[in-house]
Amino acid sequence: MEKERNITIDGREFRFSEGETILTVAKRNHIDIPTLCHLKGTTPTGACRICVVEVEGARTLMTSCTVPATVGMVVRSESPEVIRSRRMTIELMLTSGRHDDCLVCPSSGNCRLQELAFRYKVKGTTFEDTGVKYPMESVNPFILRDFSKCILCGRCVQACNEVQVNEAIDMGYRGSATKIITKGDVALKDSDCVFCGECVQVCPVAALVPKDARITPRLSEMKEVKTTCSYCGVGCQMNLHVKNNRVWQVTGCEESAPNYGSLCVKGRYGFDFIASDKRLTTPLIKENGTFREASWDEALTLTAKRLKEISDVQSDATGLLTSARITNEENYIAQKFARTVLKTNNVDHCARL
Amino acid sequence: MSKVRMQLMLCGGTGCHATGSKLFQKALDEELVNRGLSEEIKVIETGCNGFCAVGPVMLVQPEGIFYQKLSVDDIPELVEEHFLKGRPVPRLFFQEQKSKEKIPHIDDIPFFSNQVYRAMRNKGAIDPEVIDEYIARDGYFGSAKALNEMSSENIIDEMLTSGLRGRGGAGFPTGLKWKFANSSPGEEKYVLCNADEGDPGAFMDRSILESDPHVVLEGMTIAAKAIGATKGYIYCRTEYQLAIRRLNIAIAQAKEYGLLGENILGSGFNFDVEIYQGAGAFVCGEETALMRSIEGKRGMPRPRPPFPALKGLWDKPTILNNVESFANVPQIILQGGEWYASIGTEKSKGTKVFALSGDINNIGLVEVPMGLPLRTLIYDIGGGIPKKRKFKAVQLGGPSGGCVPEQHLDTVIDYEEIAKVGAIMGSGGAIVMDNRTCMVDMARFFMDFIQDESCGKCTPCREGTRRILEILERICEGKGVESDLKSLEELCEVTSSSALCGLGQTAANPVLSTMRFFMDEYKAHIFDKTCPAKTCQALLKFTVDPEKCKKCGLCFKACPADAITWKKKEVAVIDTDKCVKCMSCYDACAFDAID
Amino acid sequence: MTNPISDIEKSDVILVVGSNTTDTHPVISAAMKRAAKFGGKKLIVIDPRGITLKKYAAIQMAPKPGGDIAWINGMIRIILEEGLEAKAYIAERTEGFDAMADSVASFTPEYVTKITGIPEETLTQAARLFASGEKGSIYYCMGITQHISGTDNVKALANLAMVCGNMGIEGGGVNPLRGQNNVQGACDMGGLPDVYPGYRKVHDETHAQTMESAWGVTGLSRTPGITATEMVDAALKGSLKALYIIGENPLLSEADLTHTEKGFKNLEFLVVQDIFMTETAQTADVVLPALCFAEKEGTFTNTERRVQRVRKAVDGPDGVLADWEIVCEIAKRMGTEMPFDSPEAIFTEIAATTPAFTGLSYTRLEKEGIPWPCPTADHPGTPRLHVGRFAKGKGSFFPLSWTPPAEITDAEYPLVLTTGRLLYHYHTGTMTRKSKGLNERAPECFVEMAGSDAEELGLKDGAMTQITSRRGEINAKVKVSRRMARGTVFIPFHFAEAAANRLTNAKLDPVSKIPEFKVCAIRIQGA
């Protein structure tokens, strides 16, 4: 008979399987140990120290995201010492750089540090702000790097190196001068960065935000619509963040196959064509070599008339190119139209290109 | 046949190199050639002798006459008087501080006579670049025995019996560490030697590597056999060029002799060692950071568990021991664990190497038996405090350790006993401080060091130490407030309990320990705005005590800033606006009249 | 794809060929890189260019463009010679092995090296590595298909996979990476000249009758239609008079554009329906604006056959209709009612008429997409094809020989041109070239070449050049790059102002009718 594996967390006994961390067991049992640097799918770094818990017999507090549960382990997830440590850690984060401007911060309402400060009632007033050590970097079209907001949790580094494996950023320098850097500490645009934006998505604060995040609605005030990316064939699941009939931001859906939150530069940042002023808005009819605007009724009637004239004579004199970019439903309708109305099998699309 | 009648063991450690031993050696060689003595008198450059304070030093064998503070000008007299006429030169003997007695024989010098050599048994006795000299002193007998006569389990048992604990500072039983690694599954395992000595004031590893590189290779080979590894790395600071050069020579020689590499001594066992030069980041002394560094990544610690014995270098089972630990291994195997455990205390066996530095007469490297009182270390071996000043404290364990004040000097050298008084054994750095050292400033210094060297990964270490440093700086500048003491305490406790690695967890030790023993100094800085040790410049206001002033004008002459007015037969006056607080006058005054 | 994307990290050996995955399918490339870097899996990357993915490869090979069958057959030969094939699998699950084995016999390493330039040693290592993995998978893209031998190239890869017993297993398969969001769906839905939805042949009487009864019509044509590239020729000949184009831009994407333009000019009536005024729309008689993906409901089917929902997030431009609505309106005006009131209603009909979709509905797709075939409402979908048994019973081996590309270099056109995509652009740039940021990263066309070629031509990095083929010429700046092998240059096809397809050769693969975009002969001179 297999030996029972039990761990005690906050006075309650739970079963666990070999290799599970304290955090995993706690989460499964709805014990809310707060985390910050923890990033699903990557090696736990234990960097932020928010998830520390008291383990009986241990010399120091232990990070629940890294320590495997062991038989008979006794854990306290919110003991006074744990709370004191978390409060101090949050306090230290709140006062490193500039975190006193939630009112105008693009991540407000969607900020892990803000949530933690609220939960543990920490105001960031014990120490003086260390202010801006490294200037903001905005010399690329997509990502704004505000180092004064960076709490060096390292999630972006994990995302870049272990999720997307672009290996563009890492931690650099030492001590309080530590900074997330590219190779040679050059700007992202001159580095190995391919602007997949995975780092932006996982940034728990406002250190990495979309370039225009300061002048567009915050995530927290937008409606979220889950859809499928319209670029390559991977079919990434993404959220369009919408306000006032406009898509302002795109994020990957973290819980959905096939991409589990990842996107590429096109999917994440190439959505401005939707609201482009170059969009076609009115049917056009060419007369004497130039287009004129036409009503829908006129254009549709003209199209129907011409197609009918030609197909009535010789159905295979008409053809239809449907599209690898429109929906299944539309492709279905298009080929059904060709086969049943134009009465031809001259249907194709650019599958081969 | 050799007709050498005299060997001149000239110290070639980095300390003596710095004081001119190379020039001395060259001139001495020339003189011996000129006098036709080069056949009968040999100059041998040894590794560090240990008595760095009085370098360059030379031991004349077989007589055992010890010369100190040698210079090129002394050569003609030495050759003429001693080497030719057999009359040793007393003016170059060691002189006892108190009694002023000249001591010719090395064995009679307290610095040496109170020591017990195990890890450093070959220091100064062999030419570190000649493997035969090492072998002549039982070198590689231990590995021969381990490889040909012992099983992994036998070796580990012997190590457990010896009671040897990690000399890098944490004191984890070496045999136990090996046992874990031995039982970890895996074909590929690694033996690592930590020679990334980073504590300010520590030079134990460097000296051992410079004086006896083979002992480390032999120790590693035995460890490899114990855990089943075939590859080892010595992670050495790149600044230790002499050590690296001698290690490279040693590795090449050992391979040539079949003592390293493939099929060692015909045992069928393979083990190869490579040197990895670290760029000198303090944090790379932390085992997981060191391993990442060898892997070519940024030296950053990772959380444990998993422990390296299970998942270390390249995620393979790995043991990491420091230089001194490995240096003890060959003799333990050769003479037995019980022999090793015959000295020491109940839980701390054998000897410990210390690097004595700071305000102490005999700066140097010493090896003493466990259980020796600190007082003996400092006063007998170390020769006490210079210039009749008062001992204040000794910092053990560098930036990760704590200070032991006068009232605890009878604490014996023992992992647990030292921990009881708030310090740690550490890797052996012992910085002695006299009454002119401000303990707040000392804590500030170490915190500055830690803050510079923190890898920046975890919040408490990166941000916590920054805040601790800020507060200490404020206190030293006279801007401390009462609440700072509470903040310090809280920051220190959270940093200790919550930081990721050993570096962070011990970072606050110097502050906690000075607050424990020298709270009055903190309070003096905060409430009285004075620095009792007269170190914190911002708090210094120099005035001349007219009662004590002998109107001699020494202070006037010493002042580089024209801040002192003085005329013959008048009391000197210091203009505090002009004073740059350089302490020149304070030092110059022979009558304690400046305060 | 025969296998799901999530299988990538389950393969022991992953062979990627003709796919610049990090640029064209970045999210899939991440899985490959993770597998190699953290999963201990081995990557074999084959591409004429020194693409980024090669950094993670255990073995990389750079065959000359057009040499694929040679090295694939060469690998099979080595595997058979060394007895590394999956004997039981071949015996139980396949047919035609002997003929195939005979066909590879002449592909000795020396011969392969002569054709492809791949060193013998490397080929042998690659063969051994691929055969050594218990689970080996193959991923390919247009670098395999856009050749006159494209179909054979794919068959050769299938041979290789079956020789190693890799079809129908987790972490295996032969997996085409589809380049466009719904190219899979367009094919599934019958957007092809020879098949109805669900790949049922139009010339098959049973299928035609099934569709006639399903659609309530009679007289469906039993004659397969013509492909897009063939339509150009038909237009030129006058047999095709009217063309209705939805969301396509052939005047930038087709091979040999000058030829295509001529064909289009000859049409009597051209209607183009799109979201932007494309190069093709400009030549139309009627242009109809349509809604984009963010403005409508529907489904896309991704490269792993997963049917996923598209949802409306914003209203489109005032009055603009979705593509399906426009088509239905035209049908109505031609006297045929296609009375659908929503995409969901259309999807219900799709499920009713398409066997692989029978079990699918919007309700089921609400949370997560489902890979077809999904025959019943409680079927979980089919992430892997051919498990246990091939769809048609046994897997067929094909004997294959190598033929050189349609156009080879000569004194007049001494360089090989291969075309492809960039990370920052998509297809003809209809959408991405309207994106400010993407354009800032990749603003213009270029011709990427080896430093030695540039030097020989006396061209410096950034110099403007004229690139000429037998069919046309364009101007683009030189980009000297270590990724290119001597003799081969690369031009992205996204840029209308320097359209690479002015140069490409419209020679087709006889089966798939795919033009040979990946090889043509060109010359370059300073402009």
mmCIF file of N, CA, C and O in Angstrom, chain A residues 163 166-167 226 228 231 233-235 245 266 272 279 284 286 297 317 319 321 323-326 328-330 332 336 339 345 347-350 352, chain C residues 34 37 56 180-182 190-193 215 223 228 241 244 246-247 282 285 287 295-296 299 301-303 308-309 315 333 349 362 367 423 512:
data_model
loop_
_atom_site.group_PDB
_atom_site.id
_atom_site.type_symbol
_atom_site.label_atom_id
_atom_site.label_comp_id
_atom_site.label_asym_id
_atom_site.label_seq_id
_atom_site.Cartn_x
_atom_site.Cartn_y
_atom_site.Cartn_z
ATOM 1 N N VAL A 163 9.611 31.118 -22.025
ATOM 2 C CA VAL A 163 8.344 30.892 -22.729
ATOM 3 C C VAL A 163 8.538 31.110 -24.232
ATOM 4 O O VAL A 163 8.392 30.196 -25.020
ATOM 5 N N ASN A 166 13.204 33.942 -26.756
ATOM 6 C CA ASN A 166 13.859 34.909 -27.637
ATOM 7 C C ASN A 166 15.182 35.393 -27.045
ATOM 8 O O ASN A 166 15.998 35.996 -27.733
ATOM 9 N N GLU A 167 15.352 35.157 -25.779
ATOM 10 C CA GLU A 167 16.621 35.428 -25.102
ATOM 11 C C GLU A 167 17.140 36.842 -25.349
ATOM 12 O O GLU A 167 18.306 37.041 -25.649
ATOM 13 N N LYS A 226 -12.991 37.707 -26.426
ATOM 14 C CA LYS A 226 -12.073 36.632 -26.815
ATOM 15 C C LYS A 226 -12.324 36.258 -28.270
ATOM 16 O O LYS A 226 -13.465 36.071 -28.685
ATOM 17 N N THR A 228 -10.100 34.834 -32.233
ATOM 18 C CA THR A 228 -8.973 34.127 -32.819
ATOM 19 C C THR A 228 -8.170 35.106 -33.670
ATOM 20 O O THR A 228 -8.757 35.907 -34.398
ATOM 21 N N TYR A 231 -3.968 36.539 -38.189
ATOM 22 C CA TYR A 231 -2.755 36.437 -39.004
ATOM 23 C C TYR A 231 -2.449 34.985 -39.373
ATOM 24 O O TYR A 231 -3.228 34.361 -40.066
ATOM 25 N N GLY A 233 -1.522 30.774 -39.370
ATOM 26 C CA GLY A 233 -2.387 29.636 -39.145
ATOM 27 C C GLY A 233 -2.347 29.020 -37.757
ATOM 28 O O GLY A 233 -3.005 28.011 -37.502
ATOM 29 N N VAL A 234 -1.565 29.602 -36.845
ATOM 30 C CA VAL A 234 -1.489 29.021 -35.504
ATOM 31 C C VAL A 234 -2.838 29.136 -34.797
ATOM 32 O O VAL A 234 -3.238 28.270 -34.041
ATOM 33 N N GLY A 235 -3.544 30.237 -35.075
ATOM 34 C CA GLY A 235 -4.861 30.403 -34.477
ATOM 35 C C GLY A 235 -4.819 30.768 -33.011
ATOM 36 O O GLY A 235 -5.559 30.237 -32.187
ATOM 37 N N ASN A 245 -16.185 51.473 -28.943
ATOM 38 C CA ASN A 245 -16.147 50.863 -30.271
ATOM 39 C C ASN A 245 -14.757 50.880 -30.889
ATOM 40 O O ASN A 245 -14.599 51.031 -32.088
ATOM 41 N N LYS A 266 2.739 40.645 -34.576
ATOM 42 C CA LYS A 266 1.607 41.012 -35.431
ATOM 43 C C LYS A 266 0.294 40.859 -34.663
ATOM 44 O O LYS A 266 -0.540 41.750 -34.677
ATOM 45 N N ASP A 272 -3.963 47.907 -35.567
ATOM 46 C CA ASP A 272 -4.436 49.262 -35.868
ATOM 47 C C ASP A 272 -5.098 49.378 -37.237
ATOM 48 O O ASP A 272 -5.753 50.353 -37.525
ATOM 49 N N ARG A 279 -9.697 52.298 -44.458
ATOM 50 C CA ARG A 279 -10.660 51.213 -44.682
ATOM 51 C C ARG A 279 -11.659 51.599 -45.771
ATOM 52 O O ARG A 279 -12.062 52.761 -45.889
ATOM 53 N N LEU A 284 -17.782 50.941 -54.529
ATOM 54 C CA LEU A 284 -17.246 51.780 -55.597
ATOM 55 C C LEU A 284 -17.534 51.116 -56.939
ATOM 56 O O LEU A 284 -17.430 49.899 -57.078
ATOM 57 N N LYS A 286 -16.470 51.416 -61.041
ATOM 58 C CA LYS A 286 -15.518 52.062 -61.935
ATOM 59 C C LYS A 286 -16.239 52.514 -63.207
ATOM 60 O O LYS A 286 -16.956 51.734 -63.828
ATOM 61 N N ASP A 297 -27.119 49.272 -52.793
ATOM 62 C CA ASP A 297 -28.097 48.659 -53.678
ATOM 63 C C ASP A 297 -27.624 48.693 -55.127
ATOM 64 O O ASP A 297 -27.688 47.696 -55.850
ATOM 65 N N ALA A 317 -17.648 30.377 -67.342
ATOM 66 C CA ALA A 317 -16.955 31.626 -67.676
ATOM 67 C C ALA A 317 -16.853 32.529 -66.453
ATOM 68 O O ALA A 317 -16.299 33.610 -66.503
ATOM 69 N N GLY A 319 -15.810 32.805 -62.249
ATOM 70 C CA GLY A 319 -14.975 32.175 -61.228
ATOM 71 C C GLY A 319 -15.069 32.952 -59.933
ATOM 72 O O GLY A 319 -15.476 34.121 -59.930
ATOM 73 N N LEU A 321 -12.866 33.651 -56.275
ATOM 74 C CA LEU A 321 -11.760 33.404 -55.352
ATOM 75 C C LEU A 321 -12.244 33.718 -53.955
ATOM 76 O O LEU A 321 -12.543 34.870 -53.634
ATOM 77 N N SER A 323 -11.469 33.125 -49.704
ATOM 78 C CA SER A 323 -10.299 33.661 -49.009
ATOM 79 C C SER A 323 -9.842 32.806 -47.842
ATOM 80 O O SER A 323 -10.657 32.250 -47.102
ATOM 81 N N ALA A 324 -8.547 32.763 -47.685
ATOM 82 C CA ALA A 324 -7.971 32.079 -46.544
ATOM 83 C C ALA A 324 -8.026 32.962 -45.304
ATOM 84 O O ALA A 324 -7.507 32.599 -44.265
ATOM 85 N N ARG A 325 -8.633 34.139 -45.451
ATOM 86 C CA ARG A 325 -8.662 35.056 -44.306
ATOM 87 C C ARG A 325 -10.051 35.270 -43.731
ATOM 88 O O ARG A 325 -10.197 35.757 -42.624
ATOM 89 N N ILE A 326 -11.084 34.914 -44.523
ATOM 90 C CA ILE A 326 -12.432 35.081 -43.986
ATOM 91 C C ILE A 326 -12.840 33.820 -43.226
ATOM 92 O O ILE A 326 -12.102 32.831 -43.197
ATOM 93 N N ASN A 328 -14.962 30.419 -41.745
ATOM 94 C CA ASN A 328 -15.474 29.180 -42.317
ATOM 95 C C ASN A 328 -16.856 29.395 -42.908
ATOM 96 O O ASN A 328 -17.166 28.929 -44.002
ATOM 97 N N GLU A 329 -17.686 30.107 -42.145
ATOM 98 C CA GLU A 329 -19.057 30.332 -42.571
ATOM 99 C C GLU A 329 -19.076 31.070 -43.912
ATOM 100 O O GLU A 329 -19.865 30.762 -44.801
ATOM 101 N N GLU A 330 -18.186 32.033 -44.034
ATOM 102 C CA GLU A 330 -18.154 32.833 -45.256
ATOM 103 C C GLU A 330 -17.600 32.036 -46.437
ATOM 104 O O GLU A 330 -18.051 32.171 -47.565
ATOM 105 N N TYR A 332 -17.890 28.866 -46.702
ATOM 106 C CA TYR A 332 -18.953 27.923 -47.034
ATOM 107 C C TYR A 332 -19.979 28.599 -47.942
ATOM 108 O O TYR A 332 -20.372 28.062 -48.986
ATOM 109 N N LYS A 336 -20.712 27.780 -51.839
ATOM 110 C CA LYS A 336 -22.095 27.361 -52.128
ATOM 111 C C LYS A 336 -22.694 28.285 -53.189
ATOM 112 O O LYS A 336 -23.398 27.845 -54.103
ATOM 113 N N ARG A 339 -21.211 27.346 -56.545
ATOM 114 C CA ARG A 339 -21.673 26.053 -57.073
ATOM 115 C C ARG A 339 -23.169 26.049 -57.378
ATOM 116 O O ARG A 339 -23.598 25.401 -58.317
ATOM 117 N N ASN A 345 -17.665 25.147 -60.696
ATOM 118 C CA ASN A 345 -16.709 24.720 -59.662
ATOM 119 C C ASN A 345 -15.429 25.557 -59.689
ATOM 120 O O ASN A 345 -14.440 25.207 -59.048
ATOM 121 N N VAL A 347 -13.848 27.607 -58.141
ATOM 122 C CA VAL A 347 -13.703 28.211 -56.813
ATOM 123 C C VAL A 347 -12.294 27.922 -56.332
ATOM 124 O O VAL A 347 -11.842 26.770 -56.402
ATOM 125 N N ASP A 348 -11.644 28.904 -55.846
ATOM 126 C CA ASP A 348 -10.309 28.658 -55.300
ATOM 127 C C ASP A 348 -9.968 29.775 -54.320
ATOM 128 O O ASP A 348 -10.732 30.732 -54.142
ATOM 129 N N HIS A 349 -8.837 29.645 -53.684
ATOM 130 C CA HIS A 349 -8.327 30.720 -52.825
ATOM 131 C C HIS A 349 -6.815 30.533 -52.786
ATOM 132 O O HIS A 349 -6.277 29.602 -53.398
ATOM 133 N N CYS A 350 -6.135 31.370 -52.051
ATOM 134 C CA CYS A 350 -4.685 31.338 -52.181
ATOM 135 C C CYS A 350 -4.024 30.380 -51.186
ATOM 136 O O CYS A 350 -3.011 30.699 -50.582
ATOM 137 N N ARG A 352 -2.199 28.135 -51.674
ATOM 138 C CA ARG A 352 -0.874 27.692 -52.122
ATOM 139 C C ARG A 352 0.180 28.785 -52.006
ATOM 140 O O ARG A 352 1.338 28.547 -52.315
ATOM 141 N N ARG C 34 11.646 25.794 -26.984
ATOM 142 C CA ARG C 34 11.531 25.264 -25.615
ATOM 143 C C ARG C 34 11.912 23.787 -25.589
ATOM 144 O O ARG C 34 12.634 23.330 -24.705
ATOM 145 N N LYS C 37 15.685 23.641 -25.932
ATOM 146 C CA LYS C 37 16.498 24.244 -24.888
ATOM 147 C C LYS C 37 16.227 23.654 -23.506
ATOM 148 O O LYS C 37 17.144 23.482 -22.716
ATOM 149 N N TYR C 56 19.109 26.760 -32.405
ATOM 150 C CA TYR C 56 18.686 25.770 -31.408
ATOM 151 C C TYR C 56 18.816 24.338 -31.921
ATOM 152 O O TYR C 56 18.415 23.393 -31.261
ATOM 153 N N GLN C 180 -1.816 30.958 -43.319
ATOM 154 C CA GLN C 180 -2.826 31.983 -43.098
ATOM 155 C C GLN C 180 -3.859 31.509 -42.098
ATOM 156 O O GLN C 180 -4.100 30.321 -41.942
ATOM 157 N N ASN C 181 -4.479 32.504 -41.451
ATOM 158 C CA ASN C 181 -5.369 32.226 -40.342
ATOM 159 C C ASN C 181 -6.430 31.180 -40.663
ATOM 160 O O ASN C 181 -6.735 30.337 -39.852
ATOM 161 N N ASN C 182 -6.999 31.231 -41.853
ATOM 162 C CA ASN C 182 -8.063 30.264 -42.112
ATOM 163 C C ASN C 182 -7.880 29.531 -43.433
ATOM 164 O O ASN C 182 -8.840 29.154 -44.096
ATOM 165 N N GLY C 190 -14.528 23.699 -48.712
ATOM 166 C CA GLY C 190 -14.747 23.505 -50.147
ATOM 167 C C GLY C 190 -14.360 24.703 -50.992
ATOM 168 O O GLY C 190 -14.835 24.846 -52.118
ATOM 169 N N GLY C 191 -13.497 25.541 -50.447
ATOM 170 C CA GLY C 191 -13.031 26.680 -51.231
ATOM 171 C C GLY C 191 -11.975 26.264 -52.239
ATOM 172 O O GLY C 191 -10.953 26.931 -52.390
ATOM 173 N N LEU C 192 -12.199 25.150 -52.902
ATOM 174 C CA LEU C 192 -11.261 24.574 -53.859
ATOM 175 C C LEU C 192 -12.048 24.101 -55.076
ATOM 176 O O LEU C 192 -13.230 23.771 -54.957
ATOM 177 N N PRO C 193 -11.413 24.041 -56.235
ATOM 178 C CA PRO C 193 -12.153 23.734 -57.454
ATOM 179 C C PRO C 193 -12.655 22.295 -57.560
ATOM 180 O O PRO C 193 -13.572 22.017 -58.332
ATOM 181 N N TRP C 215 -28.422 20.644 -50.332
ATOM 182 C CA TRP C 215 -28.643 22.057 -50.666
ATOM 183 C C TRP C 215 -29.997 22.304 -51.342
ATOM 184 O O TRP C 215 -30.346 23.432 -51.630
ATOM 185 N N THR C 223 -17.901 18.727 -63.179
ATOM 186 C CA THR C 223 -16.562 18.999 -63.701
ATOM 187 C C THR C 223 -15.758 19.819 -62.695
ATOM 188 O O THR C 223 -16.195 20.892 -62.277
ATOM 189 N N ALA C 228 -6.688 29.144 -59.055
ATOM 190 C CA ALA C 228 -6.465 30.585 -59.182
ATOM 191 C C ALA C 228 -5.444 30.880 -60.279
ATOM 192 O O ALA C 228 -5.665 31.749 -61.124
ATOM 193 N N LYS C 241 -14.574 34.940 -67.993
ATOM 194 C CA LYS C 241 -14.962 36.323 -68.305
ATOM 195 C C LYS C 241 -15.240 37.163 -67.056
ATOM 196 O O LYS C 241 -15.019 38.362 -67.043
ATOM 197 N N TYR C 244 -15.075 36.952 -59.285
ATOM 198 C CA TYR C 244 -15.529 37.554 -58.021
ATOM 199 C C TYR C 244 -14.475 37.183 -56.982
ATOM 200 O O TYR C 244 -14.286 36.013 -56.665
ATOM 201 N N ILE C 246 -12.969 37.549 -53.194
ATOM 202 C CA ILE C 246 -13.271 37.929 -51.806
ATOM 203 C C ILE C 246 -11.986 37.858 -50.984
ATOM 204 O O ILE C 246 -11.401 36.778 -50.853
ATOM 205 N N GLY C 247 -11.567 38.986 -50.487
ATOM 206 C CA GLY C 247 -10.453 38.996 -49.528
ATOM 207 C C GLY C 247 -9.174 38.365 -50.018
ATOM 208 O O GLY C 247 -8.473 37.680 -49.262
ATOM 209 N N GLN C 282 -7.954 47.736 -57.127
ATOM 210 C CA GLN C 282 -7.790 48.887 -58.011
ATOM 211 C C GLN C 282 -8.126 48.558 -59.471
ATOM 212 O O GLN C 282 -8.508 49.435 -60.231
ATOM 213 N N ASP C 285 -14.020 46.291 -61.449
ATOM 214 C CA ASP C 285 -15.128 47.097 -61.944
ATOM 215 C C ASP C 285 -16.019 47.536 -60.793
ATOM 216 O O ASP C 285 -16.563 48.631 -60.800
ATOM 217 N N VAL C 287 -16.052 47.508 -56.457
ATOM 218 C CA VAL C 287 -15.368 47.198 -55.199
ATOM 219 C C VAL C 287 -16.399 47.226 -54.081
ATOM 220 O O VAL C 287 -17.150 48.201 -53.947
ATOM 221 N N GLU C 295 -14.998 42.525 -36.401
ATOM 222 C CA GLU C 295 -16.316 43.143 -36.515
ATOM 223 C C GLU C 295 -17.423 42.133 -36.787
ATOM 224 O O GLU C 295 -18.549 42.508 -37.104
ATOM 225 N N LYS C 296 -17.060 40.847 -36.722
ATOM 226 C CA LYS C 296 -18.084 39.853 -37.075
ATOM 227 C C LYS C 296 -17.908 38.569 -36.261
ATOM 228 O O LYS C 296 -16.869 38.341 -35.639
ATOM 229 N N THR C 299 -16.078 31.443 -37.343
ATOM 230 C CA THR C 299 -15.049 30.517 -36.874
ATOM 231 C C THR C 299 -13.889 30.508 -37.871
ATOM 232 O O THR C 299 -14.098 30.722 -39.062
ATOM 233 N N THR C 301 -10.371 27.926 -38.696
ATOM 234 C CA THR C 301 -9.796 26.625 -38.362
ATOM 235 C C THR C 301 -8.285 26.741 -38.481
ATOM 236 O O THR C 301 -7.773 27.126 -39.529
ATOM 237 N N ASN C 302 -7.592 26.423 -37.404
ATOM 238 C CA ASN C 302 -6.155 26.684 -37.412
ATOM 239 C C ASN C 302 -5.382 25.521 -38.018
ATOM 240 O O ASN C 302 -5.965 24.520 -38.455
ATOM 241 N N THR C 303 -4.087 25.626 -38.006
ATOM 242 C CA THR C 303 -3.226 24.665 -38.693
ATOM 243 C C THR C 303 -3.317 23.262 -38.096
ATOM 244 O O THR C 303 -2.982 22.292 -38.747
ATOM 245 N N GLN C 308 -12.122 27.285 -34.186
ATOM 246 C CA GLN C 308 -12.154 28.239 -33.074
ATOM 247 C C GLN C 308 -13.041 29.429 -33.419
ATOM 248 O O GLN C 308 -13.139 29.826 -34.571
ATOM 249 N N ARG C 309 -13.601 30.005 -32.384
ATOM 250 C CA ARG C 309 -14.548 31.098 -32.583
ATOM 251 C C ARG C 309 -13.860 32.421 -32.872
ATOM 252 O O ARG C 309 -12.801 32.734 -32.335
ATOM 253 N N ASP C 315 -18.165 47.548 -33.815
ATOM 254 C CA ASP C 315 -18.970 47.735 -35.025
ATOM 255 C C ASP C 315 -18.048 48.182 -36.148
ATOM 256 O O ASP C 315 -17.138 48.993 -35.930
ATOM 257 N N ARG C 333 -30.205 38.837 -55.367
ATOM 258 C CA ARG C 333 -30.446 39.659 -56.559
ATOM 259 C C ARG C 333 -30.287 38.841 -57.848
ATOM 260 O O ARG C 333 -30.670 39.280 -58.916
ATOM 261 N N GLU C 349 -25.673 24.657 -40.644
ATOM 262 C CA GLU C 349 -25.775 23.954 -41.925
ATOM 263 C C GLU C 349 -24.459 23.236 -42.251
ATOM 264 O O GLU C 349 -24.451 22.112 -42.758
ATOM 265 N N TYR C 362 -21.664 26.085 -32.102
ATOM 266 C CA TYR C 362 -21.138 27.264 -31.387
ATOM 267 C C TYR C 362 -21.129 27.030 -29.880
ATOM 268 O O TYR C 362 -20.219 27.456 -29.184
ATOM 269 N N LYS C 367 -16.106 27.706 -25.124
ATOM 270 C CA LYS C 367 -14.939 27.852 -24.238
ATOM 271 C C LYS C 367 -13.620 27.661 -24.965
ATOM 272 O O LYS C 367 -12.674 28.410 -24.778
ATOM 273 N N LEU C 423 8.880 38.577 -40.284
ATOM 274 C CA LEU C 423 8.136 38.556 -39.018
ATOM 275 C C LEU C 423 7.096 39.673 -38.965
ATOM 276 O O LEU C 423 5.988 39.485 -38.498
ATOM 277 N N SER C 512 -0.671 19.782 -57.138
ATOM 278 C CA SER C 512 -1.222 20.785 -56.233
ATOM 279 C C SER C 512 -1.441 22.116 -56.932
ATOM 280 O O SER C 512 -2.128 22.986 -56.421
#
